[in-house]
Amino acid sequence: MAYSKKHLNVNETVVLDLQPHWWFFAAPAATLIATIVVGFLVKTKLDGNAGKYLGYVLLAAVIVSALWLLRRFADWKTTNFVITTDRVIFRQGLVAKRGVEIPLGRVNNVNFNQTVFERIIGAGDLLIESGGEDGQQRFSDIRNPSGVQNLLHAQVEAKASRGMNFAPPAATPVDVAGQLEKLEGLLQRGSLSQDEFDAQKARLLGN
């Protein structure tokens, strides 16, 4: 399920929207397959009450494993790891939800971890260090974590570059001498009293 654009800020666009790697299903899928295989062996090798009761136990295990796999699929379907032009967003859940948001301006460092097997299948964990209260966030089962790391670094740099381009111009220094000349002219024309002139002069000179 793609991340909803209605949750984006003005002028914010999605750069990357990922759901977990298929390895996310490994544990429940392996358990389901194992219980089915064992159940088949029990049915063909064991007779009598022992085989019957053990078959019931394995049938219950198959049902539980199937429900676990369905739950994992629902989690996968409603999980998004998103990089936008402004922030990193993690969302999971349809009814009970949890989420993390990290503004790109607070991202200090991005690392990834992969076991040898995870490197073979193209999965891994992404670790993001930020200036927020949580400090470090770990995101598991990320597809191509090294590529995501590079992309996130690029977006952080692009965000910083945009911030520099939109920085307000430096304030123009006050021309003290010119302002004093104008005040003296106003004083001579009678537009300012001596007290008003002295107060304005003191303000300009920082007294």
PDB file of C-alpha atoms in Angstrom:
ATOM      1  CA  MET A   1       0.000   0.000   0.000  1.00  0.00           C
ATOM      2  CA  ALA A   2       1.599   3.250  -1.135  1.00  0.00           C
ATOM      3  CA  TYR A   3       2.052   6.098   1.336  1.00  0.00           C
ATOM      4  CA  SER A   4      -0.869   8.514   1.065  1.00  0.00           C
ATOM      5  CA  LYS A   5       0.054  11.862  -0.479  1.00  0.00           C
ATOM      6  CA  LYS A   6      -2.558  13.586   1.675  1.00  0.00           C
ATOM      7  CA  HIS A   7      -0.117  13.276   4.595  1.00  0.00           C
ATOM      8  CA  LEU A   8       2.572  15.292   2.781  1.00  0.00           C
ATOM      9  CA  ASN A   9       3.368  18.916   3.519  1.00  0.00           C
ATOM     10  CA  VAL A  10       3.073  21.698   0.965  1.00  0.00           C
ATOM     11  CA  ASN A  11       5.765  21.356  -1.758  1.00  0.00           C
ATOM     12  CA  GLU A  12       6.887  18.012  -0.263  1.00  0.00           C
ATOM     13  CA  THR A  13       7.334  15.072  -2.636  1.00  0.00           C
ATOM     14  CA  VAL A  14       8.016  11.359  -2.113  1.00  0.00           C
ATOM     15  CA  VAL A  15      11.484  10.255  -3.231  1.00  0.00           C
ATOM     16  CA  LEU A  16      11.314   6.625  -2.047  1.00  0.00           C
ATOM     17  CA  ASP A  17       8.459   4.474  -0.725  1.00  0.00           C
ATOM     18  CA  LEU A  18       9.417   0.954   0.395  1.00  0.00           C
ATOM     19  CA  GLN A  19       7.609  -1.961   1.968  1.00  0.00           C
ATOM     20  CA  PRO A  20       9.656  -4.562   3.881  1.00  0.00           C
ATOM     21  CA  HIS A  21      11.845  -7.074   2.039  1.00  0.00           C
ATOM     22  CA  TRP A  22      10.296 -10.508   1.430  1.00  0.00           C
ATOM     23  CA  TRP A  23      12.541 -11.847   4.214  1.00  0.00           C
ATOM     24  CA  PHE A  24       9.954 -10.217   6.503  1.00  0.00           C
ATOM     25  CA  PHE A  25       7.845 -13.361   5.893  1.00  0.00           C
ATOM     26  CA  ALA A  26      10.642 -15.861   6.602  1.00  0.00           C
ATOM     27  CA  ALA A  27       9.777 -16.954  10.153  1.00  0.00           C
ATOM     28  CA  PRO A  28       6.011 -17.570   9.764  1.00  0.00           C
ATOM     29  CA  ALA A  29       6.420 -19.079   6.282  1.00  0.00           C
ATOM     30  CA  ALA A  30       9.140 -21.480   7.450  1.00  0.00           C
ATOM     31  CA  THR A  31       7.052 -22.480  10.470  1.00  0.00           C
ATOM     32  CA  LEU A  32       3.996 -23.158   8.312  1.00  0.00           C
ATOM     33  CA  ILE A  33       5.973 -25.266   5.833  1.00  0.00           C
ATOM     34  CA  ALA A  34       7.658 -27.217   8.633  1.00  0.00           C
ATOM     35  CA  THR A  35       4.374 -28.043  10.377  1.00  0.00           C
ATOM     36  CA  ILE A  36       2.796 -29.168   7.094  1.00  0.00           C
ATOM     37  CA  VAL A  37       5.762 -31.429   6.303  1.00  0.00           C
ATOM     38  CA  VAL A  38       5.814 -32.926   9.806  1.00  0.00           C
ATOM     39  CA  GLY A  39       2.051 -33.418   9.668  1.00  0.00           C
ATOM     40  CA  PHE A  40       2.359 -35.282   6.374  1.00  0.00           C
ATOM     41  CA  LEU A  41       5.093 -37.520   7.792  1.00  0.00           C
ATOM     42  CA  VAL A  42       3.058 -38.256  10.908  1.00  0.00           C
ATOM     43  CA  LYS A  43       0.021 -39.163   8.831  1.00  0.00           C
ATOM     44  CA  THR A  44       1.991 -41.550   6.631  1.00  0.00           C
ATOM     45  CA  LYS A  45       4.266 -43.082   9.281  1.00  0.00           C
ATOM     46  CA  LEU A  46       2.179 -43.298  12.454  1.00  0.00           C
ATOM     47  CA  ASP A  47      -1.021 -45.251  12.995  1.00  0.00           C
ATOM     48  CA  GLY A  48      -3.359 -45.620  15.916  1.00  0.00           C
ATOM     49  CA  ASN A  49      -4.196 -43.173  18.672  1.00  0.00           C
ATOM     50  CA  ALA A  50      -0.691 -41.743  18.889  1.00  0.00           C
ATOM     51  CA  GLY A  51      -0.759 -40.701  15.258  1.00  0.00           C
ATOM     52  CA  LYS A  52      -4.312 -39.429  15.612  1.00  0.00           C
ATOM     53  CA  TYR A  53      -3.644 -37.175  18.612  1.00  0.00           C
ATOM     54  CA  LEU A  54      -0.328 -35.973  17.243  1.00  0.00           C
ATOM     55  CA  GLY A  55      -2.123 -35.163  14.009  1.00  0.00           C
ATOM     56  CA  TYR A  56      -4.578 -32.948  15.907  1.00  0.00           C
ATOM     57  CA  VAL A  57      -1.697 -31.113  17.550  1.00  0.00           C
ATOM     58  CA  LEU A  58       0.021 -30.567  14.227  1.00  0.00           C
ATOM     59  CA  LEU A  59      -3.232 -29.422  12.629  1.00  0.00           C
ATOM     60  CA  ALA A  60      -3.564 -26.798  15.353  1.00  0.00           C
ATOM     61  CA  ALA A  61       0.057 -25.797  14.723  1.00  0.00           C
ATOM     62  CA  VAL A  62      -0.669 -25.421  10.997  1.00  0.00           C
ATOM     63  CA  ILE A  63      -3.672 -23.183  11.735  1.00  0.00           C
ATOM     64  CA  VAL A  64      -1.665 -21.020  14.149  1.00  0.00           C
ATOM     65  CA  SER A  65       1.200 -20.748  11.653  1.00  0.00           C
ATOM     66  CA  ALA A  66      -1.202 -19.777   8.876  1.00  0.00           C
ATOM     67  CA  LEU A  67      -2.754 -17.072  11.067  1.00  0.00           C
ATOM     68  CA  TRP A  68       0.737 -15.824  11.938  1.00  0.00           C
ATOM     69  CA  LEU A  69       1.575 -15.619   8.237  1.00  0.00           C
ATOM     70  CA  LEU A  70      -1.660 -13.733   7.506  1.00  0.00           C
ATOM     71  CA  ARG A  71      -0.923 -11.295  10.322  1.00  0.00           C
ATOM     72  CA  ARG A  72       2.575 -10.756   8.978  1.00  0.00           C
ATOM     73  CA  PHE A  73       1.128 -10.095   5.515  1.00  0.00           C
ATOM     74  CA  ALA A  74      -1.230  -7.484   6.987  1.00  0.00           C
ATOM     75  CA  ASP A  75       1.744  -5.832   8.721  1.00  0.00           C
ATOM     76  CA  TRP A  76       3.741  -5.904   5.479  1.00  0.00           C
ATOM     77  CA  LYS A  77       0.863  -4.392   3.523  1.00  0.00           C
ATOM     78  CA  THR A  78       0.524  -1.484   5.950  1.00  0.00           C
ATOM     79  CA  THR A  79       4.227  -0.802   6.525  1.00  0.00           C
ATOM     80  CA  ASN A  80       5.964   2.024   4.676  1.00  0.00           C
ATOM     81  CA  PHE A  81       9.509   3.330   4.890  1.00  0.00           C
ATOM     82  CA  VAL A  82       9.382   6.653   3.079  1.00  0.00           C
ATOM     83  CA  ILE A  83      11.974   9.262   2.180  1.00  0.00           C
ATOM     84  CA  THR A  84      10.613  12.619   1.051  1.00  0.00           C
ATOM     85  CA  THR A  85      12.243  15.914   0.201  1.00  0.00           C
ATOM     86  CA  ASP A  86      11.710  16.980   3.841  1.00  0.00           C
ATOM     87  CA  ARG A  87      11.838  13.947   6.142  1.00  0.00           C
ATOM     88  CA  VAL A  88      12.097  10.209   6.768  1.00  0.00           C
ATOM     89  CA  ILE A  89       8.756   8.584   7.611  1.00  0.00           C
ATOM     90  CA  PHE A  90       8.040   5.104   8.997  1.00  0.00           C
ATOM     91  CA  ARG A  91       4.443   3.944   9.349  1.00  0.00           C
ATOM     92  CA  GLN A  92       3.052   0.547  10.347  1.00  0.00           C
ATOM     93  CA  GLY A  93      -0.464  -0.658  11.121  1.00  0.00           C
ATOM     94  CA  LEU A  94      -4.003  -0.135   9.918  1.00  0.00           C
ATOM     95  CA  VAL A  95      -5.990   0.017  13.164  1.00  0.00           C
ATOM     96  CA  ALA A  96      -3.280   0.128  15.834  1.00  0.00           C
ATOM     97  CA  LYS A  97      -0.588   2.301  14.301  1.00  0.00           C
ATOM     98  CA  ARG A  98       2.950   3.271  15.161  1.00  0.00           C
ATOM     99  CA  GLY A  99       5.202   5.671  13.355  1.00  0.00           C
ATOM    100  CA  VAL A 100       8.443   7.608  13.327  1.00  0.00           C
ATOM    101  CA  GLU A 101       9.273  10.877  11.585  1.00  0.00           C
ATOM    102  CA  ILE A 102      12.777  12.337  11.297  1.00  0.00           C
ATOM    103  CA  PRO A 103      13.241  15.729   9.600  1.00  0.00           C
ATOM    104  CA  LEU A 104      16.147  15.610   7.145  1.00  0.00           C
ATOM    105  CA  GLY A 105      17.699  18.599   8.880  1.00  0.00           C
ATOM    106  CA  ARG A 106      18.148  16.509  12.038  1.00  0.00           C
ATOM    107  CA  VAL A 107      19.772  13.494  10.377  1.00  0.00           C
ATOM    108  CA  ASN A 108      23.375  13.301  11.594  1.00  0.00           C
ATOM    109  CA  ASN A 109      24.490   9.912  10.324  1.00  0.00           C
ATOM    110  CA  VAL A 110      23.145   6.925   8.385  1.00  0.00           C
ATOM    111  CA  ASN A 111      24.568   3.389   8.674  1.00  0.00           C
ATOM    112  CA  PHE A 112      23.411  -0.071   7.651  1.00  0.00           C
ATOM    113  CA  ASN A 113      23.996  -3.595   8.930  1.00  0.00           C
ATOM    114  CA  GLN A 114      23.906  -6.778   6.852  1.00  0.00           C
ATOM    115  CA  THR A 115      24.761 -10.352   7.667  1.00  0.00           C
ATOM    116  CA  VAL A 116      26.371 -12.418   4.929  1.00  0.00           C
ATOM    117  CA  PHE A 117      23.028 -14.039   4.143  1.00  0.00           C
ATOM    118  CA  GLU A 118      21.210 -10.689   4.131  1.00  0.00           C
ATOM    119  CA  ARG A 119      23.794  -9.358   1.699  1.00  0.00           C
ATOM    120  CA  ILE A 120      23.056 -12.269  -0.636  1.00  0.00           C
ATOM    121  CA  ILE A 121      19.295 -11.664  -0.596  1.00  0.00           C
ATOM    122  CA  GLY A 122      19.579  -7.849  -0.632  1.00  0.00           C
ATOM    123  CA  ALA A 123      18.127  -7.048   2.791  1.00  0.00           C
ATOM    124  CA  GLY A 124      19.409  -5.420   5.954  1.00  0.00           C
ATOM    125  CA  ASP A 125      18.905  -2.928   8.763  1.00  0.00           C
ATOM    126  CA  LEU A 126      19.202   0.840   8.430  1.00  0.00           C
ATOM    127  CA  LEU A 127      20.363   2.899  11.419  1.00  0.00           C
ATOM    128  CA  ILE A 128      19.641   6.626  11.435  1.00  0.00           C
ATOM    129  CA  GLU A 129      21.228   8.873  14.060  1.00  0.00           C
ATOM    130  CA  SER A 130      19.410  12.153  14.557  1.00  0.00           C
ATOM    131  CA  GLY A 131      19.389  15.179  16.799  1.00  0.00           C
ATOM    132  CA  GLY A 132      15.977  14.217  18.198  1.00  0.00           C
ATOM    133  CA  GLU A 133      15.141  12.733  21.597  1.00  0.00           C
ATOM    134  CA  ASP A 134      15.391   9.124  20.388  1.00  0.00           C
ATOM    135  CA  GLY A 135      18.956   9.541  19.142  1.00  0.00           C
ATOM    136  CA  GLN A 136      19.119   6.442  16.939  1.00  0.00           C
ATOM    137  CA  GLN A 137      16.391   4.591  15.063  1.00  0.00           C
ATOM    138  CA  ARG A 138      16.769   1.093  13.586  1.00  0.00           C
ATOM    139  CA  PHE A 139      14.636   0.038  10.619  1.00  0.00           C
ATOM    140  CA  SER A 140      14.710  -3.683   9.799  1.00  0.00           C
ATOM    141  CA  ASP A 141      14.128  -5.660   6.590  1.00  0.00           C
ATOM    142  CA  ILE A 142      15.054  -2.730   4.337  1.00  0.00           C
ATOM    143  CA  ARG A 143      15.580  -3.600   0.675  1.00  0.00           C
ATOM    144  CA  ASN A 144      19.012  -2.660  -0.689  1.00  0.00           C
ATOM    145  CA  PRO A 145      20.067  -0.804   2.486  1.00  0.00           C
ATOM    146  CA  SER A 146      23.304   0.539   0.975  1.00  0.00           C
ATOM    147  CA  GLY A 147      21.356   2.136  -1.878  1.00  0.00           C
ATOM    148  CA  VAL A 148      18.844   3.605   0.570  1.00  0.00           C
ATOM    149  CA  GLN A 149      21.730   4.964   2.644  1.00  0.00           C
ATOM    150  CA  ASN A 150      23.196   6.735  -0.400  1.00  0.00           C
ATOM    151  CA  LEU A 151      19.818   8.127  -1.410  1.00  0.00           C
ATOM    152  CA  LEU A 152      19.149   9.432   2.088  1.00  0.00           C
ATOM    153  CA  HIS A 153      22.561  11.114   2.239  1.00  0.00           C
ATOM    154  CA  ALA A 154      21.803  12.792  -1.101  1.00  0.00           C
ATOM    155  CA  GLN A 155      18.438  14.081   0.146  1.00  0.00           C
ATOM    156  CA  VAL A 156      19.996  15.430   3.352  1.00  0.00           C
ATOM    157  CA  GLU A 157      22.571  17.337   1.289  1.00  0.00           C
ATOM    158  CA  ALA A 158      19.888  18.601  -1.098  1.00  0.00           C
ATOM    159  CA  LYS A 159      17.788  19.802   1.841  1.00  0.00           C
ATOM    160  CA  ALA A 160      20.758  21.654   3.321  1.00  0.00           C
ATOM    161  CA  SER A 161      21.516  23.217  -0.072  1.00  0.00           C
ATOM    162  CA  ARG A 162      17.931  24.440  -0.427  1.00  0.00           C
ATOM    163  CA  GLY A 163      18.131  25.948   3.039  1.00  0.00           C
ATOM    164  CA  MET A 164      21.247  27.911   2.076  1.00  0.00           C
ATOM    165  CA  ASN A 165      19.658  29.149  -1.141  1.00  0.00           C
ATOM    166  CA  PHE A 166      16.636  30.465   0.718  1.00  0.00           C
ATOM    167  CA  ALA A 167      18.611  32.072   3.537  1.00  0.00           C
ATOM    168  CA  PRO A 168      17.516  35.693   4.160  1.00  0.00           C
ATOM    169  CA  PRO A 169      19.916  38.384   2.897  1.00  0.00           C
ATOM    170  CA  ALA A 170      22.259  39.940   5.408  1.00  0.00           C
ATOM    171  CA  ALA A 171      21.053  43.154   6.988  1.00  0.00           C
ATOM    172  CA  THR A 172      22.405  46.330   5.400  1.00  0.00           C
ATOM    173  CA  PRO A 173      24.703  48.229   7.791  1.00  0.00           C
ATOM    174  CA  VAL A 174      23.250  51.513   9.030  1.00  0.00           C
ATOM    175  CA  ASP A 175      24.855  54.624   7.499  1.00  0.00           C
ATOM    176  CA  VAL A 176      25.355  56.492  10.771  1.00  0.00           C
ATOM    177  CA  ALA A 177      26.947  59.555   9.222  1.00  0.00           C
ATOM    178  CA  GLY A 178      24.166  59.909   6.670  1.00  0.00           C
ATOM    179  CA  GLN A 179      21.486  59.516   9.334  1.00  0.00           C
ATOM    180  CA  LEU A 180      23.148  62.177  11.509  1.00  0.00           C
ATOM    181  CA  GLU A 181      23.186  64.595   8.577  1.00  0.00           C
ATOM    182  CA  LYS A 182      19.473  64.040   8.061  1.00  0.00           C
ATOM    183  CA  LEU A 183      18.788  64.627  11.759  1.00  0.00           C
ATOM    184  CA  GLU A 184      20.828  67.845  11.732  1.00  0.00           C
ATOM    185  CA  GLY A 185      18.854  69.048   8.744  1.00  0.00           C
ATOM    186  CA  LEU A 186      15.574  68.339  10.544  1.00  0.00           C
ATOM    187  CA  LEU A 187      16.889  70.161  13.619  1.00  0.00           C
ATOM    188  CA  GLN A 188      17.885  73.215  11.588  1.00  0.00           C
ATOM    189  CA  ARG A 189      14.481  73.321   9.887  1.00  0.00           C
ATOM    190  CA  GLY A 190      12.758  73.069  13.228  1.00  0.00           C
ATOM    191  CA  SER A 191      11.208  69.681  12.517  1.00  0.00           C
ATOM    192  CA  LEU A 192      12.991  68.237  15.566  1.00  0.00           C
ATOM    193  CA  SER A 193      13.499  69.728  19.005  1.00  0.00           C
ATOM    194  CA  GLN A 194      16.936  69.666  20.586  1.00  0.00           C
ATOM    195  CA  ASP A 195      15.824  66.915  22.999  1.00  0.00           C
ATOM    196  CA  GLU A 196      14.458  64.772  20.143  1.00  0.00           C
ATOM    197  CA  PHE A 197      17.672  65.316  18.172  1.00  0.00           C
ATOM    198  CA  ASP A 198      19.810  64.293  21.143  1.00  0.00           C
ATOM    199  CA  ALA A 199      17.706  61.149  21.729  1.00  0.00           C
ATOM    200  CA  GLN A 200      17.897  60.058  18.057  1.00  0.00           C
ATOM    201  CA  LYS A 201      21.623  60.790  17.940  1.00  0.00           C
ATOM    202  CA  ALA A 202      22.238  58.716  21.074  1.00  0.00           C
ATOM    203  CA  ARG A 203      20.257  55.815  19.561  1.00  0.00           C
ATOM    204  CA  LEU A 204      22.310  55.875  16.356  1.00  0.00           C
ATOM    205  CA  LEU A 205      25.598  56.040  18.230  1.00  0.00           C
ATOM    206  CA  GLY A 206      24.537  53.258  20.578  1.00  0.00           C
ATOM    207  CA  ASN A 207      24.770  55.414  23.695  1.00  0.00           C
TER     208      ASN A 207
END
